[in-house]
Amino acid sequence: MNIRDEDIFAVALRLSKPWFIEQVNFEQSEDGYVPRLRIKINFTRGAKFIVDGEAYTAYDTVQRSWRHMNFFQHECYIDARVPRVKTNGGNTLIPDVPWARPGSSFTLLFEAFAMSLVKNSMSLQEAGRTMKVDGRVIGRIIRSYVEIALCEDELNEVESITVDETSVKKGHNYVTILTNIKERKVVGVGVGRDASAFKQALTEMESRKASKEAIKHVAMDMPPSYIAATADLLPQAQRVYDRFHLEQMLSKAVDSVRKREAVAAKELKKTKYLWLRNASNLNERQSEKITYLAEIFPNIGKAYRLKESFKEIFNNAAPHQAADTLSEWLEDAEQTNLPEIINFCQSVRKHWNGIISFFNLRLTSAIAERINLKIQEIKRSAKGYKNMKNFIAMIYFHLGKISNPYPQLKAKNLFSY
């Protein structure tokens, strides 16, 4: 049996009636070295096309061209005579073609492969070089994909979220990120790091059919703007202040004590990370040094012991004991009369309910921190983003777990990277 070239490419492109390949040939490329492959597609005369649920025949055609995936070393293009139809309402429309999304000059397979490269850690520039297009073109493909997916991909109800900020570039450019803790994915992004950004992120989440009234818990650090926004916009939600943020605040207080003591004590200089490290992670020599310095300099010794006992409370206290245990710790800490420790205690008392909530719910912002690290990695790979919309699109693309919006590719699982 003789198999024509046209039949082979028709199978590869998954064409079905009324579409067929009319011609396959090579043409001289612009560089004069590697010829381009051009695939000409046509449709059978009298064929009907579905537009808005109705079948119409073409009354004329327009010529279109799409960039396709390379055929070995050859750039490949699809040329097609595309029908125009007149609807019952008198509108002139062009039906969708099965190999490309509306308005795109690239085939779906080209876009899918380009996005898979970026999904698997290539930068836009690297993916562009691989696909032999400008990296900005890959960025526009991803942004279109994300915009369509966000419109069509409804969220499940969100009960527990984290709220965090991350920088877009050097300076004071930030975005606010809402993350669904259960599904570990970004569900809202707002520009800035204030109450209006928080509201914008919630509005974006609700545009995908997840109600803010369903949110029961918000795990967060303690920036006043987010605290106020949560009280205003999510009055039913229980705030849970992140234990790791609290531990970091206390570590800074301990270091401040060390700095103050080190002014008159050379032995405390260059010991910063010794005091900040967990006691369980110290080797024998370091442990002996801590013990020796804590005896000679009791203020830093007290601060260090309080830091370690604070962590133990969060590691081991049972929910019904946590409030009493933490209250006892505060009384001991306040008796040190160390201003840095007193300031920390005041912050704990001010945010008491949200801190105690941790022991019942055991929620933290750890997933937000991991997402933040991934976002910074995305930013570094692109050497920064000048366009905020492109940056937000990349956040959703990598961290939103959005579904493939292109039904032509769902059956072949081409978007399961």
One Martini backbone bead per residue (centre of mass of N, CA, C, O) as a GRO file, in nm:
protein
  417
    1MET     BB    1   0.096   0.037   0.023
    2ASN     BB    2   0.048   0.371  -0.039
    3ILE     BB    3   0.193   0.649   0.136
    4ARG     BB    4   0.135   0.962   0.184
    5ASP     BB    5   0.248   1.248   0.313
    6GLU     BB    6  -0.031   1.370   0.381
    7ASP     BB    7  -0.123   1.132   0.562
    8ILE     BB    8   0.093   1.152   0.777
    9PHE     BB    9   0.031   1.452   0.866
   10ALA     BB   10  -0.265   1.407   0.938
   11VAL     BB   11  -0.209   1.221   1.174
   12ALA     BB   12  -0.015   1.410   1.335
   13LEU     BB   13  -0.257   1.645   1.342
   14ARG     BB   14  -0.545   1.520   1.379
   15LEU     BB   15  -0.722   1.510   1.132
   16SER     BB   16  -1.057   1.589   1.025
   17LYS     BB   17  -1.340   1.616   0.908
   18PRO     BB   18  -1.302   1.847   0.645
   19TRP     BB   19  -1.003   1.813   0.680
   20PHE     BB   20  -0.703   1.852   0.468
   21ILE     BB   21  -0.415   1.768   0.296
   22GLU     BB   22  -0.289   1.917   0.004
   23GLN     BB   23   0.020   2.005   0.091
   24VAL     BB   24   0.384   1.927   0.076
   25ASN     BB   25   0.664   2.155   0.132
   26PHE     BB   26   0.958   2.320   0.037
   27GLU     BB   27   1.132   2.620   0.135
   28GLN     BB   28   1.312   2.884   0.134
   29SER     BB   29   1.492   3.032   0.358
   30GLU     BB   30   1.622   3.321   0.484
   31ASP     BB   31   1.923   3.192   0.521
   32GLY     BB   32   1.958   2.957   0.284
   33TYR     BB   33   1.974   2.660   0.423
   34VAL     BB   34   1.709   2.574   0.585
   35PRO     BB   35   1.431   2.454   0.501
   36ARG     BB   36   1.092   2.494   0.486
   37LEU     BB   37   0.795   2.370   0.615
   38ARG     BB   38   0.485   2.329   0.428
   39ILE     BB   39   0.138   2.308   0.526
   40LYS     BB   40  -0.152   2.244   0.338
   41ILE     BB   41  -0.485   2.336   0.418
   42ASN     BB   42  -0.816   2.203   0.373
   43PHE     BB   43  -1.161   2.186   0.256
   44THR     BB   44  -1.453   2.062   0.186
   45ARG     BB   45  -1.692   2.107  -0.017
   46GLY     BB   46  -1.983   2.196   0.171
   47ALA     BB   47  -1.905   2.227   0.445
   48LYS     BB   48  -1.973   2.224   0.790
   49PHE     BB   49  -1.991   2.473   1.060
   50ILE     BB   50  -1.957   2.539   1.398
   51VAL     BB   51  -2.160   2.814   1.539
   52ASP     BB   52  -2.317   2.851   1.819
   53GLY     BB   53  -2.461   2.555   1.747
   54GLU     BB   54  -2.438   2.609   1.438
   55ALA     BB   55  -2.471   2.525   1.094
   56TYR     BB   56  -2.232   2.619   0.836
   57THR     BB   57  -2.150   2.755   0.535
   58ALA     BB   58  -1.934   2.880   0.322
   59TYR     BB   59  -1.881   3.199   0.147
   60ASP     BB   60  -1.574   3.227   0.228
   61THR     BB   61  -1.216   3.308   0.244
   62VAL     BB   62  -0.906   3.288   0.437
   63GLN     BB   63  -0.568   3.342   0.483
   64ARG     BB   64  -0.356   3.133   0.690
   65SER     BB   65  -0.088   3.125   0.953
   66TRP     BB   66   0.126   2.879   1.132
   67ARG     BB   67   0.329   2.791   1.381
   68HIS     BB   68   0.517   2.502   1.413
   69MET     BB   69   0.674   2.244   1.483
   70ASN     BB   70   0.952   2.107   1.427
   71PHE     BB   71   1.107   1.931   1.151
   72PHE     BB   72   1.346   1.870   1.289
   73GLN     BB   73   1.541   2.129   1.145
   74HIS     BB   74   1.260   2.240   1.050
   75GLU     BB   75   1.065   2.476   0.988
   76CYS     BB   76   0.705   2.503   1.058
   77TYR     BB   77   0.407   2.547   0.852
   78ILE     BB   78   0.062   2.650   0.846
   79ASP     BB   79  -0.165   2.649   0.575
   80ALA     BB   80  -0.495   2.808   0.535
   81ARG     BB   81  -0.830   2.779   0.429
   82VAL     BB   82  -1.058   2.986   0.585
   83PRO     BB   83  -1.369   3.012   0.686
   84ARG     BB   84  -1.664   3.205   0.625
   85VAL     BB   85  -1.957   3.304   0.812
   86LYS     BB   86  -2.315   3.347   0.821
   87THR     BB   87  -2.528   3.425   1.046
   88ASN     BB   88  -2.852   3.460   1.149
   89GLY     BB   89  -2.762   3.758   1.265
   90GLY     BB   90  -2.538   3.869   1.036
   91ASN     BB   91  -2.267   3.757   1.110
   92THR     BB   92  -1.914   3.749   1.063
   93LEU     BB   93  -1.736   3.435   1.088
   94ILE     BB   94  -1.470   3.233   1.233
   95PRO     BB   95  -1.399   2.932   1.276
   96ASP     BB   96  -1.258   2.705   1.445
   97VAL     BB   97  -0.956   2.543   1.470
   98PRO     BB   98  -0.798   2.238   1.573
   99TRP     BB   99  -0.474   2.358   1.584
  100ALA     BB  100  -0.589   2.638   1.713
  101ARG     BB  101  -0.629   2.920   1.872
  102PRO     BB  102  -0.783   3.198   1.890
  103GLY     BB  103  -0.555   3.446   1.758
  104SER     BB  104  -0.328   3.259   1.686
  105SER     BB  105   0.015   3.195   1.533
  106PHE     BB  106  -0.005   2.913   1.681
  107THR     BB  107   0.004   2.607   1.763
  108LEU     BB  108  -0.082   2.402   2.017
  109LEU     BB  109   0.179   2.231   2.012
  110PHE     BB  110   0.373   2.461   2.031
  111GLU     BB  111   0.266   2.578   2.299
  112ALA     BB  112   0.291   2.323   2.472
  113PHE     BB  113   0.599   2.287   2.442
  114ALA     BB  114   0.686   2.562   2.544
  115MET     BB  115   0.552   2.530   2.829
  116SER     BB  116   0.707   2.274   2.915
  117LEU     BB  117   0.981   2.409   2.935
  118VAL     BB  118   0.903   2.613   3.160
  119LYS     BB  119   0.789   2.405   3.364
  120ASN     BB  120   1.097   2.272   3.340
  121SER     BB  121   1.291   2.546   3.418
  122MET     BB  122   1.282   2.733   3.194
  123SER     BB  123   1.329   3.009   3.051
  124LEU     BB  124   1.208   3.218   2.822
  125GLN     BB  125   1.475   3.243   2.667
  126GLU     BB  126   1.540   2.941   2.640
  127ALA     BB  127   1.278   2.859   2.500
  128GLY     BB  128   1.312   3.048   2.258
  129ARG     BB  129   1.572   2.922   2.149
  130THR     BB  130   1.452   2.639   2.106
  131MET     BB  131   1.198   2.760   1.921
  132LYS     BB  132   1.289   3.018   1.754
  133VAL     BB  133   1.206   3.259   1.953
  134ASP     BB  134   1.102   3.496   2.136
  135GLY     BB  135   1.062   3.505   2.473
  136ARG     BB  136   0.809   3.695   2.468
  137VAL     BB  137   0.630   3.494   2.319
  138ILE     BB  138   0.613   3.286   2.544
  139GLY     BB  139   0.487   3.479   2.749
  140ARG     BB  140   0.223   3.527   2.586
  141ILE     BB  141   0.130   3.237   2.581
  142ILE     BB  142   0.106   3.202   2.889
  143ARG     BB  143  -0.088   3.432   2.946
  144SER     BB  144  -0.323   3.325   2.776
  145TYR     BB  145  -0.354   3.057   2.920
  146VAL     BB  146  -0.412   3.173   3.203
  147GLU     BB  147  -0.660   3.349   3.137
  148ILE     BB  148  -0.836   3.116   3.043
  149ALA     BB  149  -0.812   2.929   3.291
  150LEU     BB  150  -0.925   3.131   3.508
  151CYS     BB  151  -1.211   3.145   3.372
  152GLU     BB  152  -1.262   2.809   3.378
  153ASP     BB  153  -1.120   2.747   3.666
  154GLU     BB  154  -1.265   2.634   3.926
  155LEU     BB  155  -1.296   2.650   4.262
  156ASN     BB  156  -1.281   2.534   4.550
  157GLU     BB  157  -1.342   2.556   4.855
  158VAL     BB  158  -1.197   2.781   5.091
  159GLU     BB  159  -1.068   2.749   5.434
  160SER     BB  160  -0.740   2.771   5.415
  161ILE     BB  161  -0.500   3.037   5.451
  162THR     BB  162  -0.242   3.230   5.318
  163VAL     BB  163  -0.053   3.536   5.382
  164ASP     BB  164   0.171   3.708   5.154
  165GLU     BB  165   0.480   3.847   5.053
  166THR     BB  166   0.645   3.965   4.742
  167SER     BB  167   0.891   4.045   4.533
  168VAL     BB  168   0.954   4.172   4.209
  169LYS     BB  169   1.179   4.386   4.283
  170LYS     BB  170   1.379   4.608   4.345
  171GLY     BB  171   1.253   4.757   4.627
  172HIS     BB  172   0.883   4.848   4.639
  173ASN     BB  173   0.779   4.571   4.493
  174TYR     BB  174   0.463   4.403   4.537
  175VAL     BB  175   0.292   4.098   4.632
  176THR     BB  176  -0.008   3.932   4.713
  177ILE     BB  177  -0.047   3.601   4.861
  178LEU     BB  178  -0.281   3.340   4.814
  179THR     BB  179  -0.310   3.022   4.992
  180ASN     BB  180  -0.403   2.697   4.970
  181ILE     BB  181  -0.331   2.471   5.202
  182LYS     BB  182  -0.455   2.201   5.107
  183GLU     BB  183  -0.365   2.243   4.783
  184ARG     BB  184  -0.104   2.412   4.744
  185LYS     BB  185  -0.218   2.697   4.614
  186VAL     BB  186  -0.272   2.962   4.421
  187VAL     BB  187  -0.574   3.200   4.451
  188GLY     BB  188  -0.426   3.493   4.492
  189VAL     BB  189  -0.351   3.829   4.352
  190GLY     BB  190  -0.188   4.133   4.465
  191VAL     BB  191  -0.103   4.466   4.438
  192GLY     BB  192   0.103   4.469   4.693
  193ARG     BB  193   0.096   4.519   5.088
  194ASP     BB  194  -0.211   4.576   5.147
  195ALA     BB  195  -0.544   4.593   5.181
  196SER     BB  196  -0.600   4.621   4.873
  197ALA     BB  197  -0.441   4.366   4.791
  198PHE     BB  198  -0.606   4.168   4.954
  199LYS     BB  199  -0.875   4.232   4.812
  200GLN     BB  200  -0.784   4.159   4.526
  201ALA     BB  201  -0.721   3.860   4.586
  202LEU     BB  202  -1.007   3.783   4.678
  203THR     BB  203  -1.154   3.864   4.417
  204GLU     BB  204  -1.007   3.662   4.238
  205MET     BB  205  -1.105   3.414   4.387
  206GLU     BB  206  -1.417   3.473   4.350
  207SER     BB  207  -1.411   3.465   4.031
  208ARG     BB  208  -1.371   3.128   4.088
  209LYS     BB  209  -1.608   3.039   4.306
  210ALA     BB  210  -1.482   3.139   4.582
  211SER     BB  211  -1.571   3.199   4.905
  212LYS     BB  212  -1.488   3.407   5.168
  213GLU     BB  213  -1.699   3.287   5.380
  214ALA     BB  214  -1.542   2.996   5.388
  215ILE     BB  215  -1.325   3.114   5.555
  216LYS     BB  216  -1.163   3.008   5.869
  217HIS     BB  217  -0.844   3.046   5.805
  218VAL     BB  218  -0.543   3.255   5.884
  219ALA     BB  219  -0.216   3.239   5.791
  220MET     BB  220   0.034   3.458   5.953
  221ASP     BB  221   0.175   3.722   6.009
  222MET     BB  222   0.214   4.078   6.159
  223PRO     BB  223   0.094   4.281   5.967
  224PRO     BB  224  -0.124   4.536   6.002
  225SER     BB  225  -0.264   4.529   5.721
  226TYR     BB  226  -0.356   4.224   5.733
  227ILE     BB  227  -0.506   4.232   5.997
  228ALA     BB  228  -0.716   4.446   5.915
  229ALA     BB  229  -0.819   4.299   5.658
  230THR     BB  230  -0.921   4.045   5.799
  231ALA     BB  231  -1.125   4.183   5.990
  232ASP     BB  232  -1.290   4.316   5.752
  233LEU     BB  233  -1.315   4.072   5.524
  234LEU     BB  234  -1.276   3.819   5.763
  235PRO     BB  235  -1.453   3.795   6.042
  236GLN     BB  236  -1.485   3.465   6.057
  237ALA     BB  237  -1.184   3.438   6.076
  238GLN     BB  238  -0.906   3.273   6.201
  239ARG     BB  239  -0.620   3.372   6.338
  240VAL     BB  240  -0.276   3.256   6.255
  241TYR     BB  241   0.027   3.281   6.391
  242ASP     BB  242   0.341   3.236   6.300
  243ARG     BB  243   0.585   3.063   6.464
  244PHE     BB  244   0.838   3.135   6.288
  245HIS     BB  245   0.808   3.438   6.315
  246LEU     BB  246   0.833   3.449   6.621
  247GLU     BB  247   1.114   3.316   6.637
  248GLN     BB  248   1.249   3.537   6.471
  249MET     BB  249   1.189   3.772   6.660
  250LEU     BB  250   1.342   3.653   6.905
  251SER     BB  251   1.619   3.627   6.767
  252LYS     BB  252   1.652   3.934   6.728
  253ALA     BB  253   1.647   4.000   7.027
  254VAL     BB  254   1.895   3.837   7.105
  255ASP     BB  255   2.091   3.989   6.914
  256SER     BB  256   2.052   4.264   7.049
  257VAL     BB  257   2.176   4.181   7.313
  258ARG     BB  258   2.450   4.106   7.203
  259LYS     BB  259   2.527   4.381   7.083
  260ARG     BB  260   2.516   4.537   7.352
  261GLU     BB  261   2.728   4.358   7.501
  262ALA     BB  262   2.966   4.379   7.279
  263VAL     BB  263   3.071   4.666   7.334
  264ALA     BB  264   3.222   4.542   7.619
  265ALA     BB  265   3.261   4.243   7.460
  266LYS     BB  266   3.470   4.066   7.261
  267GLU     BB  267   3.364   3.765   7.296
  268LEU     BB  268   3.078   3.834   7.136
  269LYS     BB  269   3.211   3.857   6.885
  270LYS     BB  270   3.125   3.651   6.629
  271THR     BB  271   2.839   3.494   6.771
  272LYS     BB  272   2.562   3.506   6.640
  273TYR     BB  273   2.507   3.203   6.521
  274LEU     BB  274   2.529   3.061   6.793
  275TRP     BB  275   2.262   3.187   6.925
  276LEU     BB  276   2.060   3.108   6.678
  277ARG     BB  277   2.102   2.829   6.719
  278ASN     BB  278   2.009   2.532   6.789
  279ALA     BB  279   2.092   2.330   7.045
  280SER     BB  280   2.063   2.055   6.878
  281ASN     BB  281   2.293   2.176   6.656
  282LEU     BB  282   2.520   2.153   6.849
  283ASN     BB  283   2.822   2.097   6.923
  284GLU     BB  284   3.035   2.042   7.173
  285ARG     BB  285   3.201   2.303   7.148
  286GLN     BB  286   2.958   2.500   7.122
  287SER     BB  287   2.818   2.427   7.387
  288GLU     BB  288   3.052   2.511   7.572
  289LYS     BB  289   3.061   2.807   7.483
  290ILE     BB  290   2.776   2.887   7.565
  291THR     BB  291   2.804   2.821   7.864
  292TYR     BB  292   3.039   3.011   7.923
  293LEU     BB  293   2.908   3.284   7.821
  294ALA     BB  294   2.645   3.270   8.000
  295GLU     BB  295   2.801   3.308   8.269
  296ILE     BB  296   2.948   3.583   8.204
  297PHE     BB  297   2.669   3.665   8.027
  298PRO     BB  298   2.357   3.666   8.153
  299ASN     BB  299   2.178   3.813   7.948
  300ILE     BB  300   2.230   3.630   7.699
  301GLY     BB  301   2.165   3.371   7.850
  302LYS     BB  302   1.866   3.430   7.904
  303ALA     BB  303   1.778   3.478   7.612
  304TYR     BB  304   1.856   3.198   7.506
  305ARG     BB  305   1.676   3.023   7.696
  306LEU     BB  306   1.410   3.149   7.601
  307LYS     BB  307   1.428   3.064   7.307
  308GLU     BB  308   1.428   2.756   7.361
  309SER     BB  309   1.161   2.739   7.534
  310PHE     BB  310   0.973   2.851   7.318
  311LYS     BB  311   1.003   2.618   7.117
  312GLU     BB  312   0.907   2.392   7.309
  313ILE     BB  313   0.617   2.482   7.331
  314PHE     BB  314   0.550   2.445   7.021
  315ASN     BB  315   0.635   2.138   7.014
  316ASN     BB  316   0.471   2.022   7.307
  317ALA     BB  317   0.216   2.164   7.364
  318ALA     BB  318  -0.089   2.133   7.464
  319PRO     BB  319  -0.379   2.287   7.407
  320HIS     BB  320  -0.472   2.295   7.724
  321GLN     BB  321  -0.165   2.420   7.809
  322ALA     BB  322  -0.058   2.663   7.642
  323ALA     BB  323  -0.152   2.920   7.791
  324ASP     BB  324  -0.009   2.864   8.061
  325THR     BB  325   0.279   2.819   7.954
  326LEU     BB  326   0.308   3.098   7.810
  327SER     BB  327   0.253   3.272   8.060
  328GLU     BB  328   0.500   3.177   8.219
  329TRP     BB  329   0.707   3.270   8.014
  330LEU     BB  330   0.638   3.574   8.027
  331GLU     BB  331   0.707   3.616   8.323
  332ASP     BB  332   1.004   3.538   8.299
  333ALA     BB  333   1.083   3.740   8.072
  334GLU     BB  334   0.999   4.009   8.224
  335GLN     BB  335   1.214   3.966   8.465
  336THR     BB  336   1.477   4.050   8.305
  337ASN     BB  337   1.464   4.357   8.189
  338LEU     BB  338   1.484   4.326   7.882
  339PRO     BB  339   1.389   4.527   7.631
  340GLU     BB  340   1.380   4.323   7.394
  341ILE     BB  341   1.200   4.115   7.544
  342ILE     BB  342   0.967   4.298   7.626
  343ASN     BB  343   0.876   4.368   7.339
  344PHE     BB  344   0.802   4.081   7.263
  345CYS     BB  345   0.589   4.033   7.482
  346GLN     BB  346   0.396   4.255   7.387
  347SER     BB  347   0.336   4.122   7.114
  348VAL     BB  348   0.214   3.863   7.225
  349ARG     BB  349  -0.020   3.994   7.383
  350LYS     BB  350  -0.149   4.144   7.138
  351HIS     BB  351  -0.155   3.836   6.974
  352TRP     BB  352  -0.276   3.599   7.142
  353ASN     BB  353  -0.508   3.451   6.990
  354GLY     BB  354  -0.339   3.384   6.728
  355ILE     BB  355  -0.129   3.213   6.884
  356ILE     BB  356  -0.311   3.002   7.032
  357SER     BB  357  -0.441   2.879   6.771
  358PHE     BB  358  -0.210   2.691   6.689
  359PHE     BB  359  -0.258   2.450   6.899
  360ASN     BB  360  -0.528   2.357   6.751
  361LEU     BB  361  -0.438   2.378   6.424
  362ARG     BB  362  -0.137   2.377   6.313
  363LEU     BB  363  -0.079   2.640   6.156
  364THR     BB  364   0.120   2.766   5.884
  365SER     BB  365   0.352   2.949   5.652
  366ALA     BB  366   0.527   2.737   5.500
  367ILE     BB  367   0.396   2.733   5.216
  368ALA     BB  368   0.450   3.035   5.162
  369GLU     BB  369   0.759   3.015   5.171
  370ARG     BB  370   0.790   2.816   4.935
  371ILE     BB  371   0.650   2.996   4.727
  372ASN     BB  372   0.840   3.234   4.755
  373LEU     BB  373   1.093   3.085   4.656
  374LYS     BB  374   0.977   3.019   4.375
  375ILE     BB  375   0.928   3.310   4.286
  376GLN     BB  376   1.227   3.397   4.304
  377GLU     BB  377   1.317   3.195   4.091
  378ILE     BB  378   1.150   3.310   3.860
  379LYS     BB  379   1.276   3.592   3.871
  380ARG     BB  380   1.574   3.512   3.822
  381SER     BB  381   1.539   3.366   3.543
  382ALA     BB  382   1.431   3.662   3.423
  383LYS     BB  383   1.564   3.911   3.555
  384GLY     BB  384   1.295   4.007   3.594
  385TYR     BB  385   0.991   4.223   3.597
  386LYS     BB  386   0.819   4.482   3.428
  387ASN     BB  387   0.554   4.313   3.404
  388MET     BB  388   0.305   4.239   3.619
  389LYS     BB  389   0.121   4.046   3.454
  390ASN     BB  390   0.345   3.844   3.383
  391PHE     BB  391   0.423   3.768   3.672
  392ILE     BB  392   0.144   3.661   3.759
  393ALA     BB  393   0.121   3.445   3.540
  394MET     BB  394   0.370   3.281   3.643
  395ILE     BB  395   0.256   3.211   3.917
  396TYR     BB  396   0.013   3.048   3.814
  397PHE     BB  397   0.161   2.852   3.626
  398HIS     BB  398   0.342   2.724   3.869
  399LEU     BB  399   0.120   2.764   4.146
  400GLY     BB  400  -0.205   2.718   4.054
  401LYS     BB  401  -0.301   2.449   3.927
  402ILE     BB  402  -0.401   2.470   3.641
  403SER     BB  403  -0.605   2.395   3.387
  404ASN     BB  404  -0.664   2.283   3.082
  405PRO     BB  405  -0.836   2.486   2.827
  406TYR     BB  406  -0.777   2.271   2.585
  407PRO     BB  407  -0.970   2.033   2.439
  408GLN     BB  408  -0.774   1.930   2.209
  409LEU     BB  409  -0.554   1.820   2.447
  410LYS     BB  410  -0.680   1.642   2.672
  411ALA     BB  411  -0.683   1.352   2.550
  412LYS     BB  412  -0.346   1.358   2.524
  413ASN     BB  413  -0.204   1.489   2.776
  414LEU     BB  414  -0.014   1.756   2.697
  415PHE     BB  415  -0.040   1.912   3.000
  416SER     BB  416   0.129   1.686   3.160
  417TYR     BB  417   0.428   1.777   3.306
   0.00000   0.00000   0.00000
